[in-house]
mmCIF file of C-alpha atoms and ligand atoms in Angstrom:
data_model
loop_
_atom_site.group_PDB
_atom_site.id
_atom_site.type_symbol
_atom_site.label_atom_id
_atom_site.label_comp_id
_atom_site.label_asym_id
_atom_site.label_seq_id
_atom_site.Cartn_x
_atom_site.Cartn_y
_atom_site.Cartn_z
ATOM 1 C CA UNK A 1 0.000 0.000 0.000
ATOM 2 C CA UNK A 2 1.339 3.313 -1.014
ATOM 3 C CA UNK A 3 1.858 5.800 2.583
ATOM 4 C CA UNK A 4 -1.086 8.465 2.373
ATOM 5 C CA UNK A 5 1.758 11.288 1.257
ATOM 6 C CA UNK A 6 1.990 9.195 -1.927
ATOM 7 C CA UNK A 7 -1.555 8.654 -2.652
ATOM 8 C CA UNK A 8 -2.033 12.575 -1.829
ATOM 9 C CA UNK A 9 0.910 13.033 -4.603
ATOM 10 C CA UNK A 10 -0.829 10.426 -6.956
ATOM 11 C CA UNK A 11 -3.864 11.944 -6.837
ATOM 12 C CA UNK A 12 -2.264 15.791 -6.906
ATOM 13 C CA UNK A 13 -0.565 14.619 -10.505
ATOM 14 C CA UNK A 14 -4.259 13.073 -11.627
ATOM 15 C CA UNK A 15 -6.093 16.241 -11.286
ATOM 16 C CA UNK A 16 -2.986 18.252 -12.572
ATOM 17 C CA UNK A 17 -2.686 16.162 -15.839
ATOM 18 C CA UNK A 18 -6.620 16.058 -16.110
ATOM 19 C CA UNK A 19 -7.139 19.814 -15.789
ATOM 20 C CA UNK A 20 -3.935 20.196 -18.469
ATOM 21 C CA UNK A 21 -5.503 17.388 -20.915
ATOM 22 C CA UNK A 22 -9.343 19.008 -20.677
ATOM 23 C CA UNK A 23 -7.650 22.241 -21.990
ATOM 24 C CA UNK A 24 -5.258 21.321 -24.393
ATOM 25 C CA UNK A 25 -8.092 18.992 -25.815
ATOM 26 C CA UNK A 26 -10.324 21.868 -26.007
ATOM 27 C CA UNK A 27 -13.001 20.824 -23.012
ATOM 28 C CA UNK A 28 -12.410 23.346 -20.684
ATOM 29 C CA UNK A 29 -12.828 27.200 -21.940
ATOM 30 C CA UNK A 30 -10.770 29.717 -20.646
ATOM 31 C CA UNK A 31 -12.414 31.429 -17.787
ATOM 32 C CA UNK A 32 -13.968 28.275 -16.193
ATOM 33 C CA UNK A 33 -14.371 28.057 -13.007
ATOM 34 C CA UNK A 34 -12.499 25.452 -11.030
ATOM 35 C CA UNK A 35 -14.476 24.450 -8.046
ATOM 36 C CA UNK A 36 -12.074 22.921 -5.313
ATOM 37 C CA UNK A 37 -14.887 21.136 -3.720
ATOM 38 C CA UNK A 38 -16.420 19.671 -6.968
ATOM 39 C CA UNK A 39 -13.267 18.347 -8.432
ATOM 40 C CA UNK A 40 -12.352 16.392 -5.118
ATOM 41 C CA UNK A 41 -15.982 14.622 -5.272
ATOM 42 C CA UNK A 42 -15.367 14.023 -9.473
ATOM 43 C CA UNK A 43 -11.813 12.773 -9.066
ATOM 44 C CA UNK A 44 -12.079 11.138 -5.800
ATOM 45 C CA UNK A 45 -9.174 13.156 -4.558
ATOM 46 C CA UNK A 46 -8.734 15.159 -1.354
ATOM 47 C CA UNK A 47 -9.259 18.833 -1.441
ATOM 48 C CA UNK A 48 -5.398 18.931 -0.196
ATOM 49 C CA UNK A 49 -4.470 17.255 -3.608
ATOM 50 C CA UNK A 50 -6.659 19.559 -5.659
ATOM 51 C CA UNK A 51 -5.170 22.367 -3.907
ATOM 52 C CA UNK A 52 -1.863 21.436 -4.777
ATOM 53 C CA UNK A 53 -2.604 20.628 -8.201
ATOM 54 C CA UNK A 54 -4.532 24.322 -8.953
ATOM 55 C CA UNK A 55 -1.433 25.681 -7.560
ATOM 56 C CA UNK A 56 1.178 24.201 -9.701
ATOM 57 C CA UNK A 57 -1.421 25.065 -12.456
ATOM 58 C CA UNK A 58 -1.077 28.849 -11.436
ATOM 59 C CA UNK A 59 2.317 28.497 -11.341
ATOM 60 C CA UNK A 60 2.257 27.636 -15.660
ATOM 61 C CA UNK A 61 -0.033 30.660 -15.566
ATOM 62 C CA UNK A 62 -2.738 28.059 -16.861
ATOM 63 C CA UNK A 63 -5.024 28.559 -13.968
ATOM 64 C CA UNK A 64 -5.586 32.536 -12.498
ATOM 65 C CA UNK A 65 -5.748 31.949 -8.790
ATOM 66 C CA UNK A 66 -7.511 34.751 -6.952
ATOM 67 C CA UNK A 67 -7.598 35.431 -3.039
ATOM 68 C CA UNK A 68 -10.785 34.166 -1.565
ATOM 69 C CA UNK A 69 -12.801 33.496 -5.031
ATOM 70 C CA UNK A 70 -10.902 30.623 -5.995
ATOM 71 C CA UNK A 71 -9.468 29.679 -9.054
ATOM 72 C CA UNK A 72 -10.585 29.796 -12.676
ATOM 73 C CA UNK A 73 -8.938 28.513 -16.443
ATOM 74 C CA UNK A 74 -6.658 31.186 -17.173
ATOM 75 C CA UNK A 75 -8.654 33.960 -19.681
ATOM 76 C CA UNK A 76 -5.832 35.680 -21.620
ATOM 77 C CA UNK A 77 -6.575 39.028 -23.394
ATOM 78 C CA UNK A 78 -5.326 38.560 -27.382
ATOM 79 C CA UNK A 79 -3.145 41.812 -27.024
ATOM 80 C CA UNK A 80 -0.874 39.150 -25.085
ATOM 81 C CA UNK A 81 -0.520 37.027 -28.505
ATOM 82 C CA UNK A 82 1.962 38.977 -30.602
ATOM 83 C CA UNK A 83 4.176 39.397 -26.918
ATOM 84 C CA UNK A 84 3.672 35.282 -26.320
ATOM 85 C CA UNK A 85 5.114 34.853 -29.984
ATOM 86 C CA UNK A 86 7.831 37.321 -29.952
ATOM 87 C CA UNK A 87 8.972 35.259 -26.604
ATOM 88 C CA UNK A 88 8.133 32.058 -28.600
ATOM 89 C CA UNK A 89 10.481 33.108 -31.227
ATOM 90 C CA UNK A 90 13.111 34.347 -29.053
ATOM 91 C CA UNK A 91 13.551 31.458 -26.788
ATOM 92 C CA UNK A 92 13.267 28.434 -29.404
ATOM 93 C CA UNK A 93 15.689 30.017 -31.834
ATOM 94 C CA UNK A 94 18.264 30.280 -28.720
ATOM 95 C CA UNK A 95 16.867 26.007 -28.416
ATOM 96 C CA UNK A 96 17.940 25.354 -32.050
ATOM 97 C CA UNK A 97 21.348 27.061 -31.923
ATOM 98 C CA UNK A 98 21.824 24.599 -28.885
ATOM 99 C CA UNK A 99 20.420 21.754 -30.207
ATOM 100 C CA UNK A 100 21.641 22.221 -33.773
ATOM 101 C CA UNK A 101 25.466 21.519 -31.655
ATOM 102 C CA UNK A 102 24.149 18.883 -29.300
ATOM 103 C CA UNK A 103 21.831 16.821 -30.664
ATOM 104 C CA UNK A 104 22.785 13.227 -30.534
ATOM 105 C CA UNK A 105 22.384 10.776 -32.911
ATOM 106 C CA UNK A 106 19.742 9.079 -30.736
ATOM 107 C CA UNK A 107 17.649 12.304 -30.030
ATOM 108 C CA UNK A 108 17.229 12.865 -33.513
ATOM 109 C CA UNK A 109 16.090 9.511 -33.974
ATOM 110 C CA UNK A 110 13.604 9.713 -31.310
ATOM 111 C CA UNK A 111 12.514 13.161 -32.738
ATOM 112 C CA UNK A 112 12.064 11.348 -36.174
ATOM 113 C CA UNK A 113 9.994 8.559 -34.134
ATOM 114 C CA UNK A 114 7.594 11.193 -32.650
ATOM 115 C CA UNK A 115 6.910 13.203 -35.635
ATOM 116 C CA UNK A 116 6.260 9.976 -37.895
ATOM 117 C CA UNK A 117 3.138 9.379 -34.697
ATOM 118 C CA UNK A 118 1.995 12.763 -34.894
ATOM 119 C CA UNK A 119 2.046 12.149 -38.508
ATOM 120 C CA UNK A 120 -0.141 9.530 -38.368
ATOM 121 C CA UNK A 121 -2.309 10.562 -35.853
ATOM 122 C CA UNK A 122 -3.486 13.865 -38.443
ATOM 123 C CA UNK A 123 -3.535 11.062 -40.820
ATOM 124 C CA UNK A 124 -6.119 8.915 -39.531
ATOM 125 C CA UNK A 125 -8.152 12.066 -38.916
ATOM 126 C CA UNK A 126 -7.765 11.954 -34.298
ATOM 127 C CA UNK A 127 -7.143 15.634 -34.032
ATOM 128 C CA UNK A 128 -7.142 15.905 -30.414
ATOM 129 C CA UNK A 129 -4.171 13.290 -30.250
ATOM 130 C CA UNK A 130 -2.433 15.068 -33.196
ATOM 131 C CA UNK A 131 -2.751 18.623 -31.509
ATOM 132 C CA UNK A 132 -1.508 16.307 -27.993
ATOM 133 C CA UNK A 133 1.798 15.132 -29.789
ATOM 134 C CA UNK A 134 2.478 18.727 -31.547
ATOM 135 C CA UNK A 135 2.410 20.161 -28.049
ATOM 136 C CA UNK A 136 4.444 18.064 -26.736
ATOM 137 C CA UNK A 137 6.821 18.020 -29.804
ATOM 138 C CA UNK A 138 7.624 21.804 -28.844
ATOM 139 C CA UNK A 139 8.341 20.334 -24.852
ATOM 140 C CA UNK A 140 10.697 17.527 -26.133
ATOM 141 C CA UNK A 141 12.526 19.750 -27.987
ATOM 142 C CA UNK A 142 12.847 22.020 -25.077
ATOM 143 C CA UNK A 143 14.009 18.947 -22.792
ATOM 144 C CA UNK A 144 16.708 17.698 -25.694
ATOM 145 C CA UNK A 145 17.792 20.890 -25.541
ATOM 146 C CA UNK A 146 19.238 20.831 -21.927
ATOM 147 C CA UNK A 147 18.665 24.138 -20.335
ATOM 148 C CA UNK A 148 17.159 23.774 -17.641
ATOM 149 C CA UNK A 149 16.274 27.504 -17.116
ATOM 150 C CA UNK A 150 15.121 28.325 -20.905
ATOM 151 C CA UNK A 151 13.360 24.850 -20.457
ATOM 152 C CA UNK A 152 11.126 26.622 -17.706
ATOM 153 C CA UNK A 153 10.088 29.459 -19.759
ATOM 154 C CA UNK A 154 9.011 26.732 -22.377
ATOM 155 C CA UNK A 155 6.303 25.239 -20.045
ATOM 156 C CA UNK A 156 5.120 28.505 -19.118
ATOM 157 C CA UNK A 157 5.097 29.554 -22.775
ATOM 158 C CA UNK A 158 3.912 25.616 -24.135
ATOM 159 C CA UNK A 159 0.835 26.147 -21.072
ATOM 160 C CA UNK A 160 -0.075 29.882 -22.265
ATOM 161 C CA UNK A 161 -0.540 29.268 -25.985
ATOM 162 C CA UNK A 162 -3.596 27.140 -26.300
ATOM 163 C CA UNK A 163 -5.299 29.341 -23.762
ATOM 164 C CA UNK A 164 -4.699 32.164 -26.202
ATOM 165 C CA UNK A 165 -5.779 30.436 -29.295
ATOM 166 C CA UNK A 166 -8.844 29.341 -27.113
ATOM 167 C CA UNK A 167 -9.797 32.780 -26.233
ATOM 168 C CA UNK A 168 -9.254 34.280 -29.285
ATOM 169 C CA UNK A 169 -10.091 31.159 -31.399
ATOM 170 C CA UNK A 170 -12.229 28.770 -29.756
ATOM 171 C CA UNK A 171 -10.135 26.287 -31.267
ATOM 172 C CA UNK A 172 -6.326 25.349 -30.556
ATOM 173 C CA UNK A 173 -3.676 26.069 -33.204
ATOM 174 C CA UNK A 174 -2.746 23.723 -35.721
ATOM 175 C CA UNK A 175 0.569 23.233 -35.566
ATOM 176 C CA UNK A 176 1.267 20.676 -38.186
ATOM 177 C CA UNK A 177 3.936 17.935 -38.470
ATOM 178 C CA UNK A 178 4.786 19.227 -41.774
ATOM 179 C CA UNK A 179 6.419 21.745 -40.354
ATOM 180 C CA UNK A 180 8.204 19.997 -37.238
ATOM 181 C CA UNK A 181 9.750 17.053 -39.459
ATOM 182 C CA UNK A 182 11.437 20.396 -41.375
ATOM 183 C CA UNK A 183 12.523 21.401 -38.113
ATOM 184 C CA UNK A 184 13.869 18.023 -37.173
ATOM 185 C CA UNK A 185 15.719 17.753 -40.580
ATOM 186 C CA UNK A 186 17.303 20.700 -40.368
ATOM 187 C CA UNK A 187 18.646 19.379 -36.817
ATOM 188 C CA UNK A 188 20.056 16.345 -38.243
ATOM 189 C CA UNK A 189 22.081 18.220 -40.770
ATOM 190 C CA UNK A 190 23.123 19.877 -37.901
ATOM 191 C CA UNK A 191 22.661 23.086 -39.591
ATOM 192 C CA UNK A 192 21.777 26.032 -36.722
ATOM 193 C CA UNK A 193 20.720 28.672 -39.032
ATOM 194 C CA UNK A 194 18.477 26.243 -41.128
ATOM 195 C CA UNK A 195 16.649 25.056 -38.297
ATOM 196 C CA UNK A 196 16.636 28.384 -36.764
ATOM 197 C CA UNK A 197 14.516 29.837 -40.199
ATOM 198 C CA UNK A 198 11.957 26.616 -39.786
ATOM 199 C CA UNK A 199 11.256 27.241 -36.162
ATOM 200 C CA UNK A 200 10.635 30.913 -36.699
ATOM 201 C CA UNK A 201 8.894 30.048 -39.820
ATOM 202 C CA UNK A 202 6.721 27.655 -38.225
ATOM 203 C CA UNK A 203 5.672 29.905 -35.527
ATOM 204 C CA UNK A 204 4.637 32.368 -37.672
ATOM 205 C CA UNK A 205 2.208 29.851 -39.417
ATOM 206 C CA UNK A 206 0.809 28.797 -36.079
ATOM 207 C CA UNK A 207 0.508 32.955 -34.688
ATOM 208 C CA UNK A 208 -1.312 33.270 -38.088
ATOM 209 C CA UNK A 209 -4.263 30.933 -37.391
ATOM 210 C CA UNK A 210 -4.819 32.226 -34.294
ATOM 211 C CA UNK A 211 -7.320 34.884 -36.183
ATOM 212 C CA UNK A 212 -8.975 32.857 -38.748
ATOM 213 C CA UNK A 213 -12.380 30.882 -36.613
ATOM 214 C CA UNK A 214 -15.256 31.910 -34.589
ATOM 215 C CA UNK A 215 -15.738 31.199 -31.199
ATOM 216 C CA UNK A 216 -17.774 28.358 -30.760
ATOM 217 C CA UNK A 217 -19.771 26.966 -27.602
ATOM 218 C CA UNK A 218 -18.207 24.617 -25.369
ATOM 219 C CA UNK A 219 -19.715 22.823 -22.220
ATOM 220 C CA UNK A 220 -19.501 24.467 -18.855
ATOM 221 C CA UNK A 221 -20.275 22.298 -15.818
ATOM 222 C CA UNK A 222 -16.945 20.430 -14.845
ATOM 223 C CA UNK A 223 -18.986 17.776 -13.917
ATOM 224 C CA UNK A 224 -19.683 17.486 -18.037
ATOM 225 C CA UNK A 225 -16.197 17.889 -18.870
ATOM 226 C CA UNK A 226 -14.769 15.346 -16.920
ATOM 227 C CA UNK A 227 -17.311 12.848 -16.971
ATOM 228 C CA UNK A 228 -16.269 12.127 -20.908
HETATM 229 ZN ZN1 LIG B 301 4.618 23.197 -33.546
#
């Protein structure tokens, strides 16, 4: 049997991952309110773990948490897009010049692995687990990468995109594996100023779609949300 500290950790990391997933996949709408009391009872977790778990999601900026009125899905004004981006484009063209020295030999192999799933996943037409992977193609590149303190601004920035593209949106970027394999080739030539170009130009083409849809409705009880 796990000691209760464990469980309370286990059960912290559910809700975190949970909260994370329902907003990446597009379940939970920016400005939601997250009801301490309601996600202990839907995730069978102590109101200590759910604490814990809104916290760390301030702490990625994902979740505002406000004295005495609890906490709610993160509601970024779009002014904050071109800002996000600029940082975007600052910090993983400082990632490629690193990488595009580093890399190792099994990195980009494993970088070749992931893109070929995220591939396949747009191919067979599951968006959700496409848009999943291209997320976390950005945060593997950021780990490979091996800065520890640029790899911190990554999460923040990885956590505060989708938000943006839901508020302004509805919808999350597309950000296509097209355009990472690019990025991934130009790493295996080892060529800094290639892969530097892709990134940025990659970016762009995600920044871009962030104007194109309507808003559309999406379900509001967390009870709804979680229950899928
Ligand atoms: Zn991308």
């Amino acid at each position: 049997m796990p000691r209760p500290q464990e469980r309370n950790a286990r059960a912290e990391d559910r809700v975190f991952n949970a909260i994370l997933d329902a907003v990446l996949d597009h379940r939970l709408a920016p400005g939601t309110k997250l009801k301490e009391r309601e996600l202990a009872e839907i995730f069978g977790a102590s109101r200590g773990a759910v604490r814990g778990a809104l916290t760390r999601l301030g702490h990625s900026l994902l979740v505002e948490l406000r004295p005495n009125r609890g906490a709610v899905i993160a509601n970024p004004s779009s002014a904050e897009t071109p800002d996000l981006f600029e940082a975007r484009r600052v910090i993983e063209s400082a990632l490629m010049q690193r990488l595009a020295r580093n890399i190792t030999a099994k990195q980009i192999a494993e970088l070749r692995a992931f893109v070929a799933e995220e591939q396949r996943a747009y191919d067979r037409g599951d968006r959700k687990a496409g848009q999943r992977l291209s997320i976390r193609f950005h945060k593997l590149v950021s780990e490979f990468a091996g800065n520890a303190a640029l790899d911190r601004f990554m999460e923040h920035l990885i956590c505060r995109t989708p938000l943006l593209a839901l508020a302004r949106t509805g919808r999350i970027a597309y950000c296509g594996a097209a355009d990472h394999r690019e990025v991934v080739e130009a790493l295996a030539k080892r060529d800094a100023a290639a892969a530097v170009r892709r990134m940025t130009e990659h970016l762009a083409n995600v920044e871009r779609q962030l104007v194109r849809e309507d808003q559309p409705e999406m379900p509001q009880t967390l009870a709804a949300v979680f229950s899928a």
